[in-house]
XYZ file of C-alpha atoms in Angstrom:
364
model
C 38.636 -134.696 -79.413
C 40.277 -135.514 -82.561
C 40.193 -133.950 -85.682
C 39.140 -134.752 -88.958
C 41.737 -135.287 -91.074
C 40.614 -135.432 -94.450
C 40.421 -131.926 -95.473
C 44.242 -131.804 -97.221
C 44.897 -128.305 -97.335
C 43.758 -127.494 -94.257
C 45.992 -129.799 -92.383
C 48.591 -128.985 -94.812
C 48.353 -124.981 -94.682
C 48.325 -125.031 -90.663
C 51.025 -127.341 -90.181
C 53.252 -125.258 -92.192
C 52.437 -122.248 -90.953
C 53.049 -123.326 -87.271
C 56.332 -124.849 -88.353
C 57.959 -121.952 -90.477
C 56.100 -119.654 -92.952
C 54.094 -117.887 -89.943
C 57.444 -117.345 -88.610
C 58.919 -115.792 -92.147
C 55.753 -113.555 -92.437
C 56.659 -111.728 -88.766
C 59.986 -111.530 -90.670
C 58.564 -109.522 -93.363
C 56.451 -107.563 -90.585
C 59.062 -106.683 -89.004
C 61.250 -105.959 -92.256
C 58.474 -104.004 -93.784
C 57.793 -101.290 -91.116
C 61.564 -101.161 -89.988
C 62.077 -99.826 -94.346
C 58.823 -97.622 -94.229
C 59.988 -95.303 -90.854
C 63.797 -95.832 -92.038
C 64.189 -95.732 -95.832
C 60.386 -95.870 -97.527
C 61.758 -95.090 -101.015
C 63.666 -98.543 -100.668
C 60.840 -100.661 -99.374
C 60.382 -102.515 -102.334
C 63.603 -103.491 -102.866
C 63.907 -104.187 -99.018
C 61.096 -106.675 -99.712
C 62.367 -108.056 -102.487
C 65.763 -109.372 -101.259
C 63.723 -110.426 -97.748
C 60.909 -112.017 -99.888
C 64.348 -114.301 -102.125
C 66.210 -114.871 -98.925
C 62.954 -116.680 -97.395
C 62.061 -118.698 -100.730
C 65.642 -119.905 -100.393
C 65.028 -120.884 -96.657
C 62.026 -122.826 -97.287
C 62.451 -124.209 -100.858
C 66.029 -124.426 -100.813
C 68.845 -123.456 -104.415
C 66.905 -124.783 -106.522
C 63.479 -124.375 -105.654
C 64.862 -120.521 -105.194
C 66.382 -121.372 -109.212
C 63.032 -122.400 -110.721
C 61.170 -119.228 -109.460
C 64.210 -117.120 -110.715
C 64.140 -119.192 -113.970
C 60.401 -119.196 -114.144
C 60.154 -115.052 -113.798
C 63.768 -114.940 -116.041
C 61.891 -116.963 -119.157
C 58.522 -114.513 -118.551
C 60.550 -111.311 -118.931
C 62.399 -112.597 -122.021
C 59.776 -113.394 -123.816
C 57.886 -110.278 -122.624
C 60.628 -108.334 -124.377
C 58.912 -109.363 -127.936
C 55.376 -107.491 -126.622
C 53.468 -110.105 -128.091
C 50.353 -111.273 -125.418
C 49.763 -114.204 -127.706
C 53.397 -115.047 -127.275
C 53.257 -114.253 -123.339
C 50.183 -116.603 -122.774
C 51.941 -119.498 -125.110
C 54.783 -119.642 -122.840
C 52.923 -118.775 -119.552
C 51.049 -122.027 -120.239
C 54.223 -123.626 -121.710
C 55.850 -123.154 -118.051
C 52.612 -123.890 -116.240
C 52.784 -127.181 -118.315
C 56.218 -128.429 -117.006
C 54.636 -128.840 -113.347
C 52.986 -131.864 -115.056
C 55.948 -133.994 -116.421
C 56.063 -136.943 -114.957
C 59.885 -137.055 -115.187
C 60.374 -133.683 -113.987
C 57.659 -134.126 -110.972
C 60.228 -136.693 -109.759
C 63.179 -134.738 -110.537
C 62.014 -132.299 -108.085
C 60.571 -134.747 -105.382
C 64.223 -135.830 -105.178
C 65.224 -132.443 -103.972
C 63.344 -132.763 -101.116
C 63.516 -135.148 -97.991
C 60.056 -135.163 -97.732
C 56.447 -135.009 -100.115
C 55.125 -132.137 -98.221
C 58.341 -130.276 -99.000
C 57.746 -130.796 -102.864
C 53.730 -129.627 -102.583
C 55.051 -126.738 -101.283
C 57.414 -125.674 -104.486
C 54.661 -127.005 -106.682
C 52.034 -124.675 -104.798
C 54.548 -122.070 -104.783
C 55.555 -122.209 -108.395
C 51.850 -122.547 -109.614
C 50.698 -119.730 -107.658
C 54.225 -117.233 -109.018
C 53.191 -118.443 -112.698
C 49.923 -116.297 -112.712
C 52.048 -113.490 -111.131
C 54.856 -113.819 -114.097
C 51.466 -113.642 -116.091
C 50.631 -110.741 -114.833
C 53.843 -108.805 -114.986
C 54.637 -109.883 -118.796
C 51.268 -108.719 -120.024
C 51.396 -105.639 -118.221
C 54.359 -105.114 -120.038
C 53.335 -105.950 -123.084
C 50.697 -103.659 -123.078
C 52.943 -100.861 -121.640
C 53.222 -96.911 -122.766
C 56.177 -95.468 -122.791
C 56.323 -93.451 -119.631
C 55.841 -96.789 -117.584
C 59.126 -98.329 -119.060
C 61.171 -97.232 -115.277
C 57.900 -99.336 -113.175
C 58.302 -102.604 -115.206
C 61.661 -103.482 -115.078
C 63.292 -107.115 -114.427
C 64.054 -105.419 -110.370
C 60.703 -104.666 -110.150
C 59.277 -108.019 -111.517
C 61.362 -109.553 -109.219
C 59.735 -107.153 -106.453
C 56.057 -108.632 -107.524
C 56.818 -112.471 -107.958
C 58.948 -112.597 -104.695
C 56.763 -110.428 -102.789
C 56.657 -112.867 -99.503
C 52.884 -112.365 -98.049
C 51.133 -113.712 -101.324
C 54.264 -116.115 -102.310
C 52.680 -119.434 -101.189
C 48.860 -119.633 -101.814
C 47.659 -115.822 -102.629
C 45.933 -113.673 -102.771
C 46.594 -113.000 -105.977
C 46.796 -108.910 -106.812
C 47.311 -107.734 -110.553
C 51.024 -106.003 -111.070
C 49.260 -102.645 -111.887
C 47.995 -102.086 -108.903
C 50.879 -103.541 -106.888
C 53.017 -101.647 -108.486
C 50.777 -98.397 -108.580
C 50.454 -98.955 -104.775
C 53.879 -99.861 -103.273
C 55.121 -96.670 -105.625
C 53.050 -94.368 -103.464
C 54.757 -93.226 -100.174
C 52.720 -92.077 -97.757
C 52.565 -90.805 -94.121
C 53.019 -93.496 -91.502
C 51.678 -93.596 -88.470
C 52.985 -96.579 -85.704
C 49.953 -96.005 -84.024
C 47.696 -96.460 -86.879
C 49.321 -99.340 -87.911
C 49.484 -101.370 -84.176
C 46.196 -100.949 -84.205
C 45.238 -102.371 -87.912
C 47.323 -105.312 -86.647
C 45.843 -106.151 -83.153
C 41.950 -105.796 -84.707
C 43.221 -107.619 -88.036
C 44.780 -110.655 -85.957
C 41.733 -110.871 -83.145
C 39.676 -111.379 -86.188
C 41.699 -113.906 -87.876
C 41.946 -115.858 -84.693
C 38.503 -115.816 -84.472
C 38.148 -117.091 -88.098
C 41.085 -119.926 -87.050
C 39.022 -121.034 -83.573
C 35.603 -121.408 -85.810
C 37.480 -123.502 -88.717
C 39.347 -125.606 -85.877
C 36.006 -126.230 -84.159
C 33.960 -127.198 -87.215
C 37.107 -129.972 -87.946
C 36.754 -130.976 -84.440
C 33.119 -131.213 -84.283
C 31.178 -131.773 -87.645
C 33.759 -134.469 -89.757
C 32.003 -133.207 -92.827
C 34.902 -134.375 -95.299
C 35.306 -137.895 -93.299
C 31.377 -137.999 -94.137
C 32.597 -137.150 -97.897
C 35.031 -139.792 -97.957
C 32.717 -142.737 -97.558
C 29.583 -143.565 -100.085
C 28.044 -145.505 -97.270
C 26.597 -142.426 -94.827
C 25.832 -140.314 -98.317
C 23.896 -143.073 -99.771
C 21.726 -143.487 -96.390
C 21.044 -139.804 -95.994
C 17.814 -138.056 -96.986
C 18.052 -135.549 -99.509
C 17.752 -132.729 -96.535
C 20.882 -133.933 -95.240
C 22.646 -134.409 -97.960
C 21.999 -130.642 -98.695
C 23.040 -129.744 -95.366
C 26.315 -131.358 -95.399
C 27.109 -129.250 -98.820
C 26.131 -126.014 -96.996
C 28.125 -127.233 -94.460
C 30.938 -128.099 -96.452
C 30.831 -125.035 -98.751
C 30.797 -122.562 -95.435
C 33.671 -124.029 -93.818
C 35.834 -123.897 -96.942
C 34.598 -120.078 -96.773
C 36.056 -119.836 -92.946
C 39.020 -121.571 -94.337
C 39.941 -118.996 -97.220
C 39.207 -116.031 -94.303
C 41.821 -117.166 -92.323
C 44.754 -118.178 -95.368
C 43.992 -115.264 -97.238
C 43.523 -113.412 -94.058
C 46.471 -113.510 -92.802
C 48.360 -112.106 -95.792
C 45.485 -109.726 -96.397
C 46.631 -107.888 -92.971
C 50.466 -107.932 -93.991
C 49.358 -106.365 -96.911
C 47.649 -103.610 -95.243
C 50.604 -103.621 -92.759
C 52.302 -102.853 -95.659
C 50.309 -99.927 -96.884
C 48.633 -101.809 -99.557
C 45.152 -102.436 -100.340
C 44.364 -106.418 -100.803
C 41.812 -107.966 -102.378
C 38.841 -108.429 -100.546
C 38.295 -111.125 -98.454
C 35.918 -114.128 -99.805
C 32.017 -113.060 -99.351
C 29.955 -115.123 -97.035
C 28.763 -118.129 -99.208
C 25.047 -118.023 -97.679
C 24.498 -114.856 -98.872
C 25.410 -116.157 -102.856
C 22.310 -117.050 -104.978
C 24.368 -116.928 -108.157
C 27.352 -118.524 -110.104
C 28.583 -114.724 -111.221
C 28.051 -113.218 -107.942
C 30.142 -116.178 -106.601
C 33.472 -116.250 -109.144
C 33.169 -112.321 -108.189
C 33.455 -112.222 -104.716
C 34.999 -114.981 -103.298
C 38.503 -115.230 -105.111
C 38.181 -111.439 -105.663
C 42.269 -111.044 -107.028
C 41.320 -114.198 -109.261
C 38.205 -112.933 -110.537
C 40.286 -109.111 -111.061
C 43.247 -111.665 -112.989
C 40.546 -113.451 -115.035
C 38.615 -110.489 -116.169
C 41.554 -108.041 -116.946
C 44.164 -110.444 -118.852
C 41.646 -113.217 -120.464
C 37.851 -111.752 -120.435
C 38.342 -108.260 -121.886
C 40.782 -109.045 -124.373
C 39.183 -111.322 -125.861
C 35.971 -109.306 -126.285
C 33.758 -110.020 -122.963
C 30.275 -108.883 -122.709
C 31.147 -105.917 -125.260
C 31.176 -108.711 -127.846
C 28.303 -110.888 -129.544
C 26.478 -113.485 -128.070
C 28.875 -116.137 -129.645
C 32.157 -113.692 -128.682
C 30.797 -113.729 -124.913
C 30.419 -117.520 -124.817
C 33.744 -118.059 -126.090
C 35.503 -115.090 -124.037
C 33.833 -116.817 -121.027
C 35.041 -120.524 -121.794
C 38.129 -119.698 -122.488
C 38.239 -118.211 -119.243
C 36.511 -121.209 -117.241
C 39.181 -123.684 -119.249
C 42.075 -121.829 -117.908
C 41.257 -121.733 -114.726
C 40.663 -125.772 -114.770
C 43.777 -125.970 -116.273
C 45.400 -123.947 -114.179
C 44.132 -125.764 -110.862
C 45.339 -128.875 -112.283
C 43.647 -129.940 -114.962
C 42.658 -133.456 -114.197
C 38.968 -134.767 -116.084
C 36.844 -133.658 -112.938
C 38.215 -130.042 -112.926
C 37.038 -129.870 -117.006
C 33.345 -130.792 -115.396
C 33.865 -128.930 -112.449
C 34.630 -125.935 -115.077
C 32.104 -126.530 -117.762
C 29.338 -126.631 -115.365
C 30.509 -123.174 -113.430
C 30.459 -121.939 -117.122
C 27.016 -123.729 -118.407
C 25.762 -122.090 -114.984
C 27.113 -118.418 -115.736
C 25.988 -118.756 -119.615
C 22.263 -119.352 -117.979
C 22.038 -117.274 -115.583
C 23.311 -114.254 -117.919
C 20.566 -115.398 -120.421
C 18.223 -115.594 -118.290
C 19.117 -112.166 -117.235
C 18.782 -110.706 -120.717
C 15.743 -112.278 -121.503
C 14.204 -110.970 -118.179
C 15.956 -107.398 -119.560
C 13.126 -107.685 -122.500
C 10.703 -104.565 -122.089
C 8.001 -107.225 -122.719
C 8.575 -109.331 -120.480
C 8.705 -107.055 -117.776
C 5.337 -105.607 -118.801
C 4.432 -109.678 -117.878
C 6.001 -109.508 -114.721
C-alpha cells in the first residue's frame, strides 16, 4: 500500500537515515564504547574528532567550514562576557541562513536540494548549541575556566548523536556529565541497547503504519475533504495528526536518546504522550523537554520569569515565544503560530492565579 507522502520531514528524516546518518551513528556506537573500556578520560575528545570527521562526510569542506566558522565567531565574541553581546550575534548568525544570496551560495555546493536542507537543519540546530556554550561562558566562575574551552566547545557542537535534528541538551549538563567517569559494565550497556532499539522499532512500525493507513496530511493538503467534514471529524483528524507527530519525535529523538545513554549520558526526556496534555504549559514542558530546559535557563530567567511582575512575566514569556518563531523560521504563520502558544500560556497562568485567590476557592 502506498504511503502518504506529504508529511516532509518524515520522508526526509527516514530516507536519510537509511542512506547514511544511521550508518554514522553505529560509527559513534562503536567509537564511543571502544574509548570508554580503552581510554575513558579521552572520550570526549574521541568524540569530538569522530563527531568532525562525519560532518565532513555528509556535509562536505565547507559545510564542515561553516559549523567550524559558526562555533569560531560564538567563542570570540564569548571572550567579551557580555550575554547581550552573545545573543546579538547568536541571532546575527542565525540570520545569515535567510539571505537569499547566500541560500544559493550554498545550494550550489551541493548536487542535490536535500543535500542543502540537511546543512541548513544542521547549522540551525548547532546555532542554539553555540548559544548555549557562549552563555555558559559568559556567566562562568573562575574554577570552570579548564571545562569551557574552544576543545571542549568543539566537543558539544560536534557531538554526532544530537548534530542533525536534537535533542537539544544545555552545555552544563553535557559537560557536567561526559566529565564524570564512571564504572562500565558491557553487560549493562547490551542490554540498554537491545530494550532501547525494540522500543524504537516499535515506535518506527506504528509511525510507518499510520502513513500507510490514515493519509492524515494528504487529507491536510486539500480544502475540499476539510470543508465537507463535520466538526467531529475535523477534530479527529487534529488528534490524529497531533499523535502521530508525537510517534514521530519518539522515534528521531529516540534514537539519539539511546546513543546518549549508550554513552553514559542522561538525555532529555522523550516527548510526553499528547492525549494526556490539557494545557499549553504542560505541553512546551514536556514534549521538547531540552528546548523547554534551553528556553527557560538562557531567555526566561534572565530576563526575570515568574519572579518578576505581571508586566516582567508577559514580556519574559514573549520574548521567549518570538525566539522560538524566529528561530524555526520565522515566516508570518510561525509569528501566529507563536503569539497564540503565548496568548494561550498568558491565560491559562491567569487563570491559574485568579483560581489561587483564597476567595475564590471558598466559592469553589
Amino acid at each position: 500500500m502506498p504511503q502518504d507522502p506529504m508529511d516532509f520531514e518524515w520522508s526526509y528524516w527516514i530516507e536519510w537515515g537509511r542512506e547514511r546518518i544511521l550508518w554514522l551513528l553505529a560509527g559513534h556506537l562503536l567509537v564511543s564504547q571502544v574509548s570508554r573500556v580503552l581510554v575513558e578520560k579521552y572520550k570526549p575528545w574521541c568524540l569530538m574528532v569522530y563527531g568532525m570527521a562525519a560532518c565532513w562526510v555528509l556535509l562536505g569542506i565547507k559545510g564542515f567550514a561553516v559549523i567550524l566558522l559558526h562555533a569560531a565567531v560564538s567563542f570570540a565574541v564569548a571572550q567579551f562576557q557580555l550575554s547581550l553581546l552573545t545573543w546579538l550575534c547568536s541571532l546575527i548568525l542565525l540570520s545569515t541562513l535567510r539571505i537569499p544570496a547566500v541560500e544559493e551560495a550554498k545550494r550550489r555546493w551541493y548536487d542535490t536540494e536535500n543535500e542543502y536542507y540537511l546543512l541548513l537543519f544542521t547549522v540551525s540546530v548547532r546555532c542554539l548549541f553555540c548559544t548555549s556554550f557562549s552563555l555558559e561562558y559568559c556567566w562562568q566562575r573562575p574554577t570552570q575556566k579548564s571545562s569551557l574551552s574552544f576543545l571542549w566547545m568543539l566537543a558539544y557542537v560536534f557531538y554526532y548523536p544530537t548534530f542533525h535534528n536534537g535533542p537539544l541538551m544545555n552545555f552544563d549538563e553535557f559537560s557536567k556529565q561526559m566529565r564524570r567517569q564512571e564504572a562500565f559494565s558491557m553487560k549493562s550497556n547490551l542490554s540498554i541497547l537491545i530494550v532501547g532499539i525494540i522500543r524504537i522499532f516499535f515506535w518506527w512500525f506504528l509511525a510507518e503504519l499510520m502513513i500507510h493507513l490514515m493519509y492524515i496530511h494528504a487529507l491536510y493538503s486539500s480544502a475540499l475533504p476539510l470543508e465537507s467534514a463535520s466538526y467531529w471529524a475535523l477534530g479527529g483528524l487534529a488528534l490524529a495528526q497531533v499523535l502521530f507527530f508525537y510517534v514521530k519525535y519518539l522515534v528521531l529523538y529516540g534514537v539519539p536518546a539511546l546513543l546518549l545513554q549508550m554513552d553514559g549520558l542522561k538525555p532529555p526526556a522523550l516527548p510526553c504522550c499528547v492525549s494526556l496534555m490539557h494545557s499549553f504549559t504542560k505541553m512546551w514542558r514536556s514534549f521538547d523537554v531540552g528546548l523547554h530546559h534551553f528556553l527557560v535557563r538562557y531567555i526566561y530567567i534572565p530576563m526575570g520569569g515568574s519572579q518578576s511582575n505581571l508586566l516582567g512575566m508577559l514580556l519574559s514569556t514573549a520574548l521567549t515565544f518570538a525566539f522560538v518563531s524566529y528561530w524555526h523560521g520565522g515566516q508570518s504563520y510561525l509569528w501566529y503560530w507563536g503569539a497564540l502558544n503565548w496568548f494561550g500560556v498568558i491565560v491559562e497562568n491567569g487563570v491559574k492565579r485568579i483560581l489561587a485567590i483564597s476567595l475564590i476557592q471558598d466559592l469553589i
